[in-house]
C-alpha atoms as a printed R data frame, in Angstrom:
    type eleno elety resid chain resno      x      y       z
1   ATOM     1    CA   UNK     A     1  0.000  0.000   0.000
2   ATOM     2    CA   UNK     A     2  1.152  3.213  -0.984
3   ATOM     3    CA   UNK     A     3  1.858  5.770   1.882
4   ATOM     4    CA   UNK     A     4  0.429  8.984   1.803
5   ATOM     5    CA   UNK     A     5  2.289 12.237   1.421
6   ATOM     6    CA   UNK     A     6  1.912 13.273   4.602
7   ATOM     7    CA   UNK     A     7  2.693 10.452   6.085
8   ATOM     8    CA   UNK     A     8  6.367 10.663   4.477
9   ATOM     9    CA   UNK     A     9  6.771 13.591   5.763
10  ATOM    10    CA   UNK     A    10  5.566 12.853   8.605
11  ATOM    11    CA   UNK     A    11  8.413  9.821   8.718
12  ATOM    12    CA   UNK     A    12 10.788 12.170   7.962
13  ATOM    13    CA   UNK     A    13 10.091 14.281  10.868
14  ATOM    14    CA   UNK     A    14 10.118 11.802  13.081
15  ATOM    15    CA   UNK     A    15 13.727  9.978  11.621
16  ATOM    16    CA   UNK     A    16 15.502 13.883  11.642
17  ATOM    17    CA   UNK     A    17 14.120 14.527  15.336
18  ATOM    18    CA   UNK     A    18 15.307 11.350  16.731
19  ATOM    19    CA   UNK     A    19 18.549 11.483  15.161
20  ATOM    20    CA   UNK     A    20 19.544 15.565  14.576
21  ATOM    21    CA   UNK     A    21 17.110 16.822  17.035
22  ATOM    22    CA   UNK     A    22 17.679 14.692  19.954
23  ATOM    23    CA   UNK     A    23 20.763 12.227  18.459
24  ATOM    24    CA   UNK     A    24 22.669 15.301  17.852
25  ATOM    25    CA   UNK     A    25 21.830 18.588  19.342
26  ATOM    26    CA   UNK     A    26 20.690 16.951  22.943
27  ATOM    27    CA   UNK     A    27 24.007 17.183  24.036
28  ATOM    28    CA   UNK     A    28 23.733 21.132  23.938
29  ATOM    29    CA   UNK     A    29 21.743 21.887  27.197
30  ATOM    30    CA   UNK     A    30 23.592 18.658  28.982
31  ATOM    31    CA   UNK     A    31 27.068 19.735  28.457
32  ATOM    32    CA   UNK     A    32 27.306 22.251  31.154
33  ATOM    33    CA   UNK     A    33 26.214 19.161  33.610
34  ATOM    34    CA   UNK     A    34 28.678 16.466  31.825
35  ATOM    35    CA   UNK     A    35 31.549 18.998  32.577
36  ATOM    36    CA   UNK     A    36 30.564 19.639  36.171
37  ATOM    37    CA   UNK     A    37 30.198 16.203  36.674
38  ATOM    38    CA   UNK     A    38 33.172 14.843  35.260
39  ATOM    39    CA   UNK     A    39 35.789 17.488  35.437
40  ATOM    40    CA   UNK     A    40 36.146 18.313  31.417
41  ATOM    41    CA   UNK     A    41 38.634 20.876  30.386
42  ATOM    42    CA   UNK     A    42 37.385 22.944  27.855
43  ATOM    43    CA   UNK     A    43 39.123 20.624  25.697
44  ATOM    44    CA   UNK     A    44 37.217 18.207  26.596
45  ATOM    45    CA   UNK     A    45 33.954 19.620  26.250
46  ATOM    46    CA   UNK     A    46 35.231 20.569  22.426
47  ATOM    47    CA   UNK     A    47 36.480 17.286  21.384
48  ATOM    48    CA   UNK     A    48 33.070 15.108  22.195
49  ATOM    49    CA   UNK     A    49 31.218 16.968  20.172
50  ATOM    50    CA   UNK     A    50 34.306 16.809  17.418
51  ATOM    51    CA   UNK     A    51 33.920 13.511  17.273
52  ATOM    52    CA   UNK     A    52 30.668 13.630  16.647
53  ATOM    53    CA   UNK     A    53 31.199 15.765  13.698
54  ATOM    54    CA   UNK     A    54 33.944 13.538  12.221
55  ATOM    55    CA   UNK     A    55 31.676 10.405  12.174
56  ATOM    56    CA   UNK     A    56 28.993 12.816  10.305
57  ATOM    57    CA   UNK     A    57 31.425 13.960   7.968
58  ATOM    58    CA   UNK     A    58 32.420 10.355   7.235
59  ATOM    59    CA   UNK     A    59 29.333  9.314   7.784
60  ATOM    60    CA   UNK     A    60 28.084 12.274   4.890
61  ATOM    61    CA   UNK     A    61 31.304 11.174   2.490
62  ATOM    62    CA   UNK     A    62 30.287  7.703   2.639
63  ATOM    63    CA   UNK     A    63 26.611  8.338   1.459
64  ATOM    64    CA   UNK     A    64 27.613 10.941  -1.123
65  ATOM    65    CA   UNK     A    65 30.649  8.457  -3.286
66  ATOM    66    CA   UNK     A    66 28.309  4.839  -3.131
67  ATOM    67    CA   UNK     A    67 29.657  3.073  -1.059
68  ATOM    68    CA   UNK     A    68 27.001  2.463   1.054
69  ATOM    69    CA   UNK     A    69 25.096  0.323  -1.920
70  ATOM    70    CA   UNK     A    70 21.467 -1.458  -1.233
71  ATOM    71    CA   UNK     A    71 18.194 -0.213  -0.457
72  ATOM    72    CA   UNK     A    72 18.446  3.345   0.899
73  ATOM    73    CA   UNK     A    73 15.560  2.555   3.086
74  ATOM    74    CA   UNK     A    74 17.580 -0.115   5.100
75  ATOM    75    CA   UNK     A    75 20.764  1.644   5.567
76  ATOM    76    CA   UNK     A    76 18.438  4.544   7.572
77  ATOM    77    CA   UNK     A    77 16.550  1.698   9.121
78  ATOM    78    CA   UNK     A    78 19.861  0.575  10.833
79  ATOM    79    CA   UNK     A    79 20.901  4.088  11.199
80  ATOM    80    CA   UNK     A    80 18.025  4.967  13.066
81  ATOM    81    CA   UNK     A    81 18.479  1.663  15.385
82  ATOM    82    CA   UNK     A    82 22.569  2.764  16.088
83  ATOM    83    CA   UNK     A    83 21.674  6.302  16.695
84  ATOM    84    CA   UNK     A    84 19.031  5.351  19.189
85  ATOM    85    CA   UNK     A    85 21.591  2.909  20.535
86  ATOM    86    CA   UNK     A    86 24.804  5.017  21.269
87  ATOM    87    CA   UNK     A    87 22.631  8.205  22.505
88  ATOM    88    CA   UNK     A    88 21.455  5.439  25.239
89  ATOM    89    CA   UNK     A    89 24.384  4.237  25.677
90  ATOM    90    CA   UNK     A    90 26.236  7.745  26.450
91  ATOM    91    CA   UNK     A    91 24.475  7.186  29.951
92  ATOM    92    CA   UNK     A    92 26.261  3.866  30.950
93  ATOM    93    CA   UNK     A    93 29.874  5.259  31.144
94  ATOM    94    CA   UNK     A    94 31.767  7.966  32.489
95  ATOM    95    CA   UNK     A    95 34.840  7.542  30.382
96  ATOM    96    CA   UNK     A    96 35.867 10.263  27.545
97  ATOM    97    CA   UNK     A    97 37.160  7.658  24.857
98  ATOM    98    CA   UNK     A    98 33.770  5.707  25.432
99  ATOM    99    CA   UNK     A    99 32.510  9.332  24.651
100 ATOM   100    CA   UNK     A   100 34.231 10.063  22.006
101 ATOM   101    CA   UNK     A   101 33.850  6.369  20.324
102 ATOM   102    CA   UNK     A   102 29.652  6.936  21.010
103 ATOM   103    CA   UNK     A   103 29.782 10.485  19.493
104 ATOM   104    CA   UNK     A   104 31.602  9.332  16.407
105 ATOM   105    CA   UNK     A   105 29.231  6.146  15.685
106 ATOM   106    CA   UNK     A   106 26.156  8.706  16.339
107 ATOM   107    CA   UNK     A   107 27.299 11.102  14.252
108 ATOM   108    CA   UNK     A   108 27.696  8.690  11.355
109 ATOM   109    CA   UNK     A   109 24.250  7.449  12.062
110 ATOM   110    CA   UNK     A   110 22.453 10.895  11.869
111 ATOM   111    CA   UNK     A   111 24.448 11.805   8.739
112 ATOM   112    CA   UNK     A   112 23.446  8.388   7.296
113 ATOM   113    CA   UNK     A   113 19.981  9.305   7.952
114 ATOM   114    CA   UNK     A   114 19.987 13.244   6.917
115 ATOM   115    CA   UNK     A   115 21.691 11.647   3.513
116 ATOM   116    CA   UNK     A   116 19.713  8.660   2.508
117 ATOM   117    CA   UNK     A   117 16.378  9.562   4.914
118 ATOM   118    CA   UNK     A   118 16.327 13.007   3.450
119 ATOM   119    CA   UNK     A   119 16.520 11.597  -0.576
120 ATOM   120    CA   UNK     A   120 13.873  8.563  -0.036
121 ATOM   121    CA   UNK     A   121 11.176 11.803   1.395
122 ATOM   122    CA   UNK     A   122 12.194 14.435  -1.417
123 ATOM   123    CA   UNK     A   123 11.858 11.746  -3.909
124 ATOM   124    CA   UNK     A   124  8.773 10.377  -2.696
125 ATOM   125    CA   UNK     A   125  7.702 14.031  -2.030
126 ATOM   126    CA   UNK     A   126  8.812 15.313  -5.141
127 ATOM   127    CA   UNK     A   127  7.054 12.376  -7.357
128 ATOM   128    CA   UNK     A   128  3.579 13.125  -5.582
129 ATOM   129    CA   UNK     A   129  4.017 16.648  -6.441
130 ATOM   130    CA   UNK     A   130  3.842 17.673  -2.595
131 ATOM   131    CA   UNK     A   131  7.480 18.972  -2.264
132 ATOM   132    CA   UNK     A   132  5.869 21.855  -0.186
133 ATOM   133    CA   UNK     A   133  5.774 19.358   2.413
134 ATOM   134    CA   UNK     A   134  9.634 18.905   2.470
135 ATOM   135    CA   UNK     A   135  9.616 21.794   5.777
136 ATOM   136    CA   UNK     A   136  7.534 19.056   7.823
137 ATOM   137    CA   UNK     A   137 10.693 16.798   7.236
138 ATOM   138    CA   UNK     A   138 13.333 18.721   8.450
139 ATOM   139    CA   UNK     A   139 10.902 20.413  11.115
140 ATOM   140    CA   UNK     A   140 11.234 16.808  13.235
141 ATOM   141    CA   UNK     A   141 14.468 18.609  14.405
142 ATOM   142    CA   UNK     A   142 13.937 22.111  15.935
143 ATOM   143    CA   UNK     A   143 11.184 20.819  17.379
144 ATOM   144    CA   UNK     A   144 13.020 17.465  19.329
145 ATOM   145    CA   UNK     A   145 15.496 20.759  20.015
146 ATOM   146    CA   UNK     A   146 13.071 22.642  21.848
147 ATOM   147    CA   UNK     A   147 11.938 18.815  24.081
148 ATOM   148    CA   UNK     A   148 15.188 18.380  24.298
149 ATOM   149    CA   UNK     A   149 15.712 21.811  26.515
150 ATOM   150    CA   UNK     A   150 12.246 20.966  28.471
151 ATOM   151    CA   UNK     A   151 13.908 17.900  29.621
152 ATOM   152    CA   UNK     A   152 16.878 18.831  30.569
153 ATOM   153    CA   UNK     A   153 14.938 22.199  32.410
154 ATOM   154    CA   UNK     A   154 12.168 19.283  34.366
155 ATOM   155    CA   UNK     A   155 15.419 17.685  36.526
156 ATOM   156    CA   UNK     A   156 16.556 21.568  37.690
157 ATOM   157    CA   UNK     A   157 12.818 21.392  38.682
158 ATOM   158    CA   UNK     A   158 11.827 18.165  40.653
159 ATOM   159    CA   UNK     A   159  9.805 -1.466   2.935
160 ATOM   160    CA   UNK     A   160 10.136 -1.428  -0.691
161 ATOM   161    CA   UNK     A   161 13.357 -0.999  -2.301
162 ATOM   162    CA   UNK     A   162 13.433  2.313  -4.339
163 ATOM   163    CA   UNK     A   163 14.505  2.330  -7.617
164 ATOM   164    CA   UNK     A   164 18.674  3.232  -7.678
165 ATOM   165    CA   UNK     A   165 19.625  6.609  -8.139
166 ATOM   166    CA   UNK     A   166 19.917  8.301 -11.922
167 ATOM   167    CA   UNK     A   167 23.153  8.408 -12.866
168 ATOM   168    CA   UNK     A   168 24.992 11.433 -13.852
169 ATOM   169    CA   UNK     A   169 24.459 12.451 -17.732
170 ATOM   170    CA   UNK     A   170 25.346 15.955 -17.260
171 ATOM   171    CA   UNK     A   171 28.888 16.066 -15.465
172 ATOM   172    CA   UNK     A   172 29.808 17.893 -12.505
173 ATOM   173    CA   UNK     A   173 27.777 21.420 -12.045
174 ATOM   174    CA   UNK     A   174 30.411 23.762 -10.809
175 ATOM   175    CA   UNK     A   175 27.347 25.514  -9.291
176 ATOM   176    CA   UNK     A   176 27.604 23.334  -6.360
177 ATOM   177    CA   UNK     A   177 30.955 24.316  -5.181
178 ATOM   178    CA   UNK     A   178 30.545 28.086  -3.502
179 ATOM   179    CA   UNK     A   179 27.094 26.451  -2.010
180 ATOM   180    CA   UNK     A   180 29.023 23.237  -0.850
181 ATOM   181    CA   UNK     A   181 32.048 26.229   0.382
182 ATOM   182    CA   UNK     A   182 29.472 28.732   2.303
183 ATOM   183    CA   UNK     A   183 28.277 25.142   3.677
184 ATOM   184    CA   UNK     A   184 31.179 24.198   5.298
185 ATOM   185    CA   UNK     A   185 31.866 27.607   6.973
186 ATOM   186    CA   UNK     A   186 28.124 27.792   7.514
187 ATOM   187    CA   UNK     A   187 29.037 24.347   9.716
188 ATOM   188    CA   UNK     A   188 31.979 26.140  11.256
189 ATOM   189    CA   UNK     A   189 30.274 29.428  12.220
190 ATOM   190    CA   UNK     A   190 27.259 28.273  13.926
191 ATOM   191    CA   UNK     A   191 28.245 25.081  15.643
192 ATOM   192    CA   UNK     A   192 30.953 26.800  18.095
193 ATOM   193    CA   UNK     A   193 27.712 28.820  20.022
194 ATOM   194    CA   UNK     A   194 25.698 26.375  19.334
195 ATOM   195    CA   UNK     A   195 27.603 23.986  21.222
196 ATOM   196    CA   UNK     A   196 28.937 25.988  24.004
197 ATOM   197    CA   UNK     A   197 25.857 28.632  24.446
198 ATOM   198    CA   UNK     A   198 24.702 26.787  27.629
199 ATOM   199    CA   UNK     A   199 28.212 26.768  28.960
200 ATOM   200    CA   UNK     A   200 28.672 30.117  28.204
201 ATOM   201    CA   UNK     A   201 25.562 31.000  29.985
202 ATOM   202    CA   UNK     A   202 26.727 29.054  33.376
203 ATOM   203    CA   UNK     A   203 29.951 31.278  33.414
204 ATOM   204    CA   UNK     A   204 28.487 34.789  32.852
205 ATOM   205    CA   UNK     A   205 27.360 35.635  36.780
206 ATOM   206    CA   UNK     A   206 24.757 38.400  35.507
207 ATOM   207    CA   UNK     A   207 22.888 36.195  32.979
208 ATOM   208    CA   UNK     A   208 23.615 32.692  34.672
209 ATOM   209    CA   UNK     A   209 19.810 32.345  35.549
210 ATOM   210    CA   UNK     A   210 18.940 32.119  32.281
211 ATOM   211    CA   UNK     A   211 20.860 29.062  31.294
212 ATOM   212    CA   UNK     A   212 17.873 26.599  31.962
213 ATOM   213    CA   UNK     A   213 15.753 28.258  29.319
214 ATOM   214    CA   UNK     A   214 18.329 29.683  26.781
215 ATOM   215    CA   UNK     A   215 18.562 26.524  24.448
216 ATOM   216    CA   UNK     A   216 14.578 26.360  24.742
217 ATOM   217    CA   UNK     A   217 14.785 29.704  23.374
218 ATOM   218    CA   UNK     A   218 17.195 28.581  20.490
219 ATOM   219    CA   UNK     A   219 14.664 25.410  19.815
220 ATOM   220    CA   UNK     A   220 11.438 27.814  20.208
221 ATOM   221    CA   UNK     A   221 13.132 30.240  17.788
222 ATOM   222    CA   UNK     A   222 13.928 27.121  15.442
223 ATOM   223    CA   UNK     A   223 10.466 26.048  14.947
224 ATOM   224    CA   UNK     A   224  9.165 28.453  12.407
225 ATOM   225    CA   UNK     A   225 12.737 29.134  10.816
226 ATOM   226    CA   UNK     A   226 12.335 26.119   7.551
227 ATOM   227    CA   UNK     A   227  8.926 27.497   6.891
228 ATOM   228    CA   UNK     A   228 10.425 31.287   7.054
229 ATOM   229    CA   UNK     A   229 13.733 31.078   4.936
230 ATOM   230    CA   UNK     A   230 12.032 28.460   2.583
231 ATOM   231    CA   UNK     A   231  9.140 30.963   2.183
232 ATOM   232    CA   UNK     A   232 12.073 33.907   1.504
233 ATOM   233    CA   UNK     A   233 13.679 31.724  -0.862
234 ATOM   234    CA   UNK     A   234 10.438 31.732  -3.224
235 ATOM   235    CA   UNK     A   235 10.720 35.261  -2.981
236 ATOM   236    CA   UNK     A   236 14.157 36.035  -3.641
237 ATOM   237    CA   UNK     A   237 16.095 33.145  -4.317
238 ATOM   238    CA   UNK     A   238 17.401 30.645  -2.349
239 ATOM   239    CA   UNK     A   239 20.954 32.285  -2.556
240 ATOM   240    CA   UNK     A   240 19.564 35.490  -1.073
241 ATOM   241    CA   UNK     A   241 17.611 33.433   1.662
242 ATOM   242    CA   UNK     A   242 20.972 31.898   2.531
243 ATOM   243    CA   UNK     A   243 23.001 34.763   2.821
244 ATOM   244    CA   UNK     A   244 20.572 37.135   4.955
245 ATOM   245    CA   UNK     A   245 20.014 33.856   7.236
246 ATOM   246    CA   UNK     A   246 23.873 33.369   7.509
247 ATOM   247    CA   UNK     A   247 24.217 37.205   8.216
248 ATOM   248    CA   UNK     A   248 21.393 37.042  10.845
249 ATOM   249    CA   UNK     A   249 23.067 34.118  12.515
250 ATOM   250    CA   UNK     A   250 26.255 36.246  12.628
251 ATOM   251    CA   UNK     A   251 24.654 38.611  14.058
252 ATOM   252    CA   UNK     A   252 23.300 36.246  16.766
253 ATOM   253    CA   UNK     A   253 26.938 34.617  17.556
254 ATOM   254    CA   UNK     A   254 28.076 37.978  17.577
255 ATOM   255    CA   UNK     A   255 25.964 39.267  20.399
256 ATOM   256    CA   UNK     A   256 26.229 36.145  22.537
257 ATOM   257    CA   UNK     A   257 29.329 37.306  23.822
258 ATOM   258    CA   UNK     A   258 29.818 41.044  22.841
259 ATOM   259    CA   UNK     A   259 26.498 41.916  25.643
260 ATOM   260    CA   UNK     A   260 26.668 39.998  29.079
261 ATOM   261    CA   UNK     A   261 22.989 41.686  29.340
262 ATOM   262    CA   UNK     A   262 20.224 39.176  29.589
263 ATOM   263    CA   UNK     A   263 18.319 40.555  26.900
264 ATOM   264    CA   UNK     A   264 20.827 40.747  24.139
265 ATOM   265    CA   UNK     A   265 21.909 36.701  24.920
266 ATOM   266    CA   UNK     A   266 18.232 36.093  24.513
267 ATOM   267    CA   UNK     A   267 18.153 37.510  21.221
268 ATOM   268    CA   UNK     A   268 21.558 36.000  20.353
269 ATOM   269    CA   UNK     A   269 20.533 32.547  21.003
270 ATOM   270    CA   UNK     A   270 16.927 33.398  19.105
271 ATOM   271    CA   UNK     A   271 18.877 34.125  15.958
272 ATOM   272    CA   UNK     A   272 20.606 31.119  16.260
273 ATOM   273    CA   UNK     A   273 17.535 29.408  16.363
274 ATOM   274    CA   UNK     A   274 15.501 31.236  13.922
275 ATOM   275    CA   UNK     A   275 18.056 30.491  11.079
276 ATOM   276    CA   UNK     A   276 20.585 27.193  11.541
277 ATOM   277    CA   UNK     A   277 17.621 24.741  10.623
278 ATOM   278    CA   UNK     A   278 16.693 27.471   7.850
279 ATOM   279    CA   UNK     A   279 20.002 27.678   6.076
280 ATOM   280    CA   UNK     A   280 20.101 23.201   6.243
281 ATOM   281    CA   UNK     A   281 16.870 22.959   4.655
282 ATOM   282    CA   UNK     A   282 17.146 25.538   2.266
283 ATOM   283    CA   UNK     A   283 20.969 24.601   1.050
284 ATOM   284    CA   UNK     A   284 19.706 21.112   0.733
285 ATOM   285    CA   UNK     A   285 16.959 21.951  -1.444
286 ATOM   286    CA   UNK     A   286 19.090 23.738  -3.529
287 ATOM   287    CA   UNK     A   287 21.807 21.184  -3.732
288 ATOM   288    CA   UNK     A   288 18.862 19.391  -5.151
289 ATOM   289    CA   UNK     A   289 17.318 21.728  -7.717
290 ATOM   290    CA   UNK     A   290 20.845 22.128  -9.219
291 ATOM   291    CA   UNK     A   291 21.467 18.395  -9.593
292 ATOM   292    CA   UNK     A   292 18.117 17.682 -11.015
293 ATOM   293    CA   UNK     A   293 18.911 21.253 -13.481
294 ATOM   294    CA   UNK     A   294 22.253 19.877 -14.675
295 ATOM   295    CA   UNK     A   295 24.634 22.404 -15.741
296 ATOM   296    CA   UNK     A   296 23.032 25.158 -18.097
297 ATOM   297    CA   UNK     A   297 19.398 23.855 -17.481
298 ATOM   298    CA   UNK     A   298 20.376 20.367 -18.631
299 ATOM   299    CA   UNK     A   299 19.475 16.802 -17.551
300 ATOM   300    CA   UNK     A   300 20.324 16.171 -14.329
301 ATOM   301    CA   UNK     A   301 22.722 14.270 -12.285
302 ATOM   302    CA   UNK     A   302 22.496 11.729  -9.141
303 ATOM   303    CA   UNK     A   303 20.910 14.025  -6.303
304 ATOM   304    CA   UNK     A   304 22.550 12.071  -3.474
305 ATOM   305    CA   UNK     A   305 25.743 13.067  -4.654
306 ATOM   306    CA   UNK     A   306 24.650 16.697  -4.498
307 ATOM   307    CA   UNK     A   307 23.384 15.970  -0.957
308 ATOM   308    CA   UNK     A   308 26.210 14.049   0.364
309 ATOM   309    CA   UNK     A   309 28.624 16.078  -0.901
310 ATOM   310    CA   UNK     A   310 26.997 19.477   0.912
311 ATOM   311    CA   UNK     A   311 26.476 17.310   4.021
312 ATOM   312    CA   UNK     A   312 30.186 16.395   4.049
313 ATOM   313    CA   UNK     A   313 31.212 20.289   3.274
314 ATOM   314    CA   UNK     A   314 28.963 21.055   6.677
315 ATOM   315    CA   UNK     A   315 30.459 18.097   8.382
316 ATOM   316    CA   UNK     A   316 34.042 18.980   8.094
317 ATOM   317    CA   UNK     A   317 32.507 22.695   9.266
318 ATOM   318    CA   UNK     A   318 30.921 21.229  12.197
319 ATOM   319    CA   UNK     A   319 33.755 18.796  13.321
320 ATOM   320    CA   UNK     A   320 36.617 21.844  13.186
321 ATOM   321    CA   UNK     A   321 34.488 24.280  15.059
322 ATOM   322    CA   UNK     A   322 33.894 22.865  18.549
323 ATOM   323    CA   UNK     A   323 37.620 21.700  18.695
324 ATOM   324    CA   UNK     A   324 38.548 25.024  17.855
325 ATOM   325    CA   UNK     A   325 36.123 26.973  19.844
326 ATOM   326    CA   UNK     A   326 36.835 24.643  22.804
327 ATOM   327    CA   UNK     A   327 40.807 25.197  22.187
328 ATOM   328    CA   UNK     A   328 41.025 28.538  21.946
329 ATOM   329    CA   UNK     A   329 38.455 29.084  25.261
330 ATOM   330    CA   UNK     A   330 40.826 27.318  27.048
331 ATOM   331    CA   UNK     A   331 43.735 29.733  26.198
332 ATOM   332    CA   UNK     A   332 41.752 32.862  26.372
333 ATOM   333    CA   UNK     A   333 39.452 31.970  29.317
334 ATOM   334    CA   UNK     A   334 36.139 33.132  27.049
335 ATOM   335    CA   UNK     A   335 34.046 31.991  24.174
336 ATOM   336    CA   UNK     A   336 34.647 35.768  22.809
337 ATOM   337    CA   UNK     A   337 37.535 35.269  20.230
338 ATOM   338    CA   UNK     A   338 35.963 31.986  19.231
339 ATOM   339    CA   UNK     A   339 32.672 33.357  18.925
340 ATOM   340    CA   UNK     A   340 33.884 36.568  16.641
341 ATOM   341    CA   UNK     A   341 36.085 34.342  14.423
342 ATOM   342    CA   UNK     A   342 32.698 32.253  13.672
343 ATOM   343    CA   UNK     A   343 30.797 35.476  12.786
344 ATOM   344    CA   UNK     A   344 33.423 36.444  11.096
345 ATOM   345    CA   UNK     A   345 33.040 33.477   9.391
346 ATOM   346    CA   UNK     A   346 29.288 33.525   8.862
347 ATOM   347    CA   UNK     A   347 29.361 36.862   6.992
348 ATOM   348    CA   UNK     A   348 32.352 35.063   4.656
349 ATOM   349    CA   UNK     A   349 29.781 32.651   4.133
350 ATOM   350    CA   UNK     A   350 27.084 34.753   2.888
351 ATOM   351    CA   UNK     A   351 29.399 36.709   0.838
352 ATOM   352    CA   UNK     A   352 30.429 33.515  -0.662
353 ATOM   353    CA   UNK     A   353 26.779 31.697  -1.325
354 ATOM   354    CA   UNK     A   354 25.815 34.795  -3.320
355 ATOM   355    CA   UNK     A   355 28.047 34.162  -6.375
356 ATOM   356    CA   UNK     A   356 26.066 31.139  -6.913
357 ATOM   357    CA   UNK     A   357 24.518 31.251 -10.482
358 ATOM   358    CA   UNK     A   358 21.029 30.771  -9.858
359 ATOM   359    CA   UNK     A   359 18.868 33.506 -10.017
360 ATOM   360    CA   UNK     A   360 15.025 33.311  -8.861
361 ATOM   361    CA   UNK     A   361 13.855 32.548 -12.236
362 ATOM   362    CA   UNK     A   362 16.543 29.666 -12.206
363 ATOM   363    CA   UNK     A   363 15.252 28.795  -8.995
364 ATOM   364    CA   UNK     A   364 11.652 28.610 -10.128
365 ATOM   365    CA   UNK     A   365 12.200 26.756 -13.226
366 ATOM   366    CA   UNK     A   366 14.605 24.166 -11.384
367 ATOM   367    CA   UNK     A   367 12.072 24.089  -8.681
368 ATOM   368    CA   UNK     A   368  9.374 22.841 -11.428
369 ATOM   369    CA   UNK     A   369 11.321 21.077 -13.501
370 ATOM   370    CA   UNK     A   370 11.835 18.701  -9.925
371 ATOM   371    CA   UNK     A   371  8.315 18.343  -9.083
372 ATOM   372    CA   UNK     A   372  7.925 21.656  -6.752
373 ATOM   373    CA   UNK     A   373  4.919 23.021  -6.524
C-alpha cells in the first residue's frame, strides 16, 4: 500500500528529530552538567562533540561516493536503530574515549539518515508533487530541540526498495561548489555557540539564571525558521535566503558574547535558532534543484551526490568548530575570540553563497522542472 504524502513527511520528521534533534543537538543543554560532573577541560567539552562531527562527515562522504550500496531505506533503518543505541548508551559510562567512540558512531548514524532519509522523502515528495511538504521533514528537528531543553529544564525542577539513483548524464555542475564552500563555513560558524551557548551561559554571573531556558529559546526560535527562509527563498532566491540567514546568525553569535545583558543573549541565542535549521533545509533543497537542473538547465545528475557532498562540506565545518572553539576558550578563558572568528566566518559565508549562479527565475524553473509546486 502506498503511503500517503503526509505520512512521508511525517516519517521524515520523526527519523531527523530522533537522530539531529535529539541524536545530535541533545548534548547542547547537557554539556554544562557532563563537565561539572566529570571534570572536562574545555578541551574536553570541544572534542566530544568533534567527534561527533567527524563520524557525520564520514558518515556524509560515505553516502555521497556509493559506497554504502542497497536499499536506501535499510541503511536509515539501521541508522536509526545505532543512533538510538549510542545516545542510550552515552548514559552507561563515564569515560571520555567511550565518549568520544559513542559520538563518532552517532554522528555517522544521523548523517546516514539526513543523507539517505532526506533523498527517499524528497523523492517520494517530489514524485507526488507535494514537495511543499519537504519543511515538515526537516521540522522533526527544531522541534526534538526545543523537548530536548524541556527535559533537561524538568530535573533543575523536581519497505520497498526504491529504484537506484539516476546516474549522472550531465557532469559535474560547478554551481555546487561556492554552495558546498558557504556550507562548510556555515558548519563552522554556527556550531561553536551552538555547542557551548549553555556553557557560556553558566559562566556569565549576571545572565547565569537564564541558562535553563536559553537553548529552549534557540529550539522555540527554530520552529518556524524552515517554513520562514524556505518561504524567503520563493521570494528572492534561495541564494539570497541563505546569505541574509547566515548574516542574521552572525549577528546572533556575535551578540552572545559582545552583551553579558540578559536581553541581548536572549536575542543571540533566538537568531541562532531562527536560522541554523533554515540555512540546512534551504541549502539542501538547492543542492537538489541544481542536480536535477544539470549544468546550463540540462538533464540532471544523481541528487545524493549533491546531498552528500553538501552534508560532508557542513560536516568537516561542524567537526573543526567545537575543537577550535573549545581550544582557543581554554587559552583565552572566554568563548569571545571563538565566537567573533565564527561570525566572522558567517558573513564570509554569505558573501560567498551569493556568487552562486542561480537567479530566482533559475530557482523557479529548477524548482518545477523537480516536481515543486
Amino acid at each position: 500500500m502506498k503511503s500517503s504524502p503526509l505520512i512521508i513527511a511525517l516519517g521524515g520528521m520523526i527519523a531527523m528529530a530522533a537522530t539531529i534533534g535529539i541524536g545530535r543537538f541533545v548534548y547542547t543543554p547537557i554539556l554544562p552538567y557532563m563537565a561539572d560532573a566529570l571534570a572536562l577541560t574545555k578541551g574536553e567539552a570541544g572534542l566530544i562533540p568533534a567527534a561527533n562531527f567527524l563520524g557525520y562527515l564520514i558518515g556524509s562522504l560515505m553516502g555521497a561516493t556509493g559506497v554504502m550500496r542497497g536499499d536506501r531505506r535499510r541503511w536509515t533503518l539501521w541508522a536509526l536503530a545505532l543512533s538510538a543505541a549510542t545516545t542510550a548508551a552515552m548514559a552507561l559510562t563515564v569515560s571520555v574515549p567511550a565518549f568520544l567512540l559513542l559520538r563518532f558512531v552517532g554522528g555517522a548514524t544521523s548523517a546516514f539518515v539526513m543523507v539517505f532519509g532526506s533523498a527517499i522523502v524528497f523523492d517520494q515528495l517530489a514524485a507526488a508533487g507535494r514537495s511543499e511538504l519537504a519543511h515538515y521533514h526537516f521540522a522533526g528537528a527544531v522541534a526534538a530541540i526545543a523537548l530536548a531543553a524541556v527535559m533537561v529544564m524538568i530535573p533543575r525542577r523536581a519497505g520497498s526498495v526504491l529504484p537506484p539513483a539516476p546516474k549522472s548524464t550531465a557532469g559535474f555542475d560547478r554551481r555546487i561548489i561556492p554552495l558546498a564552500i558557504a556550507y562548510g563555513l556555515f558548519g563552522f560558524g554556527y556550531v561553536i555557540t551552538a555547542t557551548f551557548i549553555s556553557v557560556l551561559v553558566r559562566q556569565t554571573p549576571s545572565i547565569a539564571a537564564i541558562e535553563p531556558v536559553i537553548w529552549l529559546i534557540v529550539g522555540l526560535a527554530a520552529v518556524p525558521s524552515v517554513a520562514l527562509w524556505a518561504w524567503i527563498g520563493r521570494c528572492l532566491g534561495n541564494p539570497a535566503s541563505i546569505a541574509l540567514a547566515c548574516l542574521a546568525e552572525s549577528a546572533g553569535v556575535a551578540a552572545t558574547v559582545l552583551f553579558d545583558s540578559t536581553a541581548a543573549v536572549l536575542i543571540g541565542g533566538a537568531f541562532l535558532g531562527g536560522t541554523f535549521m533554515g540555512i540546512t533545509a534551504v541549502g539542501m533543497t538547492t543542492a537538489r534543484e541544481i542536480s536535477l537542473s544539470g549544468p546550463g538547465g540540462g538533464s540532471g545528475s544523481d541528487p545524493r551526490s549533491m546531498l552528500g557532498l553538501i552534508v560532508a562540506a557542513f560536516g568537516a565545518g561542524q567537526m573543526a568548530g567545537p575543537a577550535f572553539g573549545g581550544y582557543i576558550a581554554g587559552i583565552t578563558g572566554s568563548f569571545v575570540v571563538p565566537s567573533l572568528v565564527a561570525s566572522g566566518v558567517l558573513i564570509v559565508a554569505a558573501c560567498l553563497v551569493m556568487t552562486l549562479r542561480m537567479s530566482k527565475a533559475t530557482f523557479l524553473r529548477d524548482s518545477q522542472s523537480a516536481g515543486y509546486r
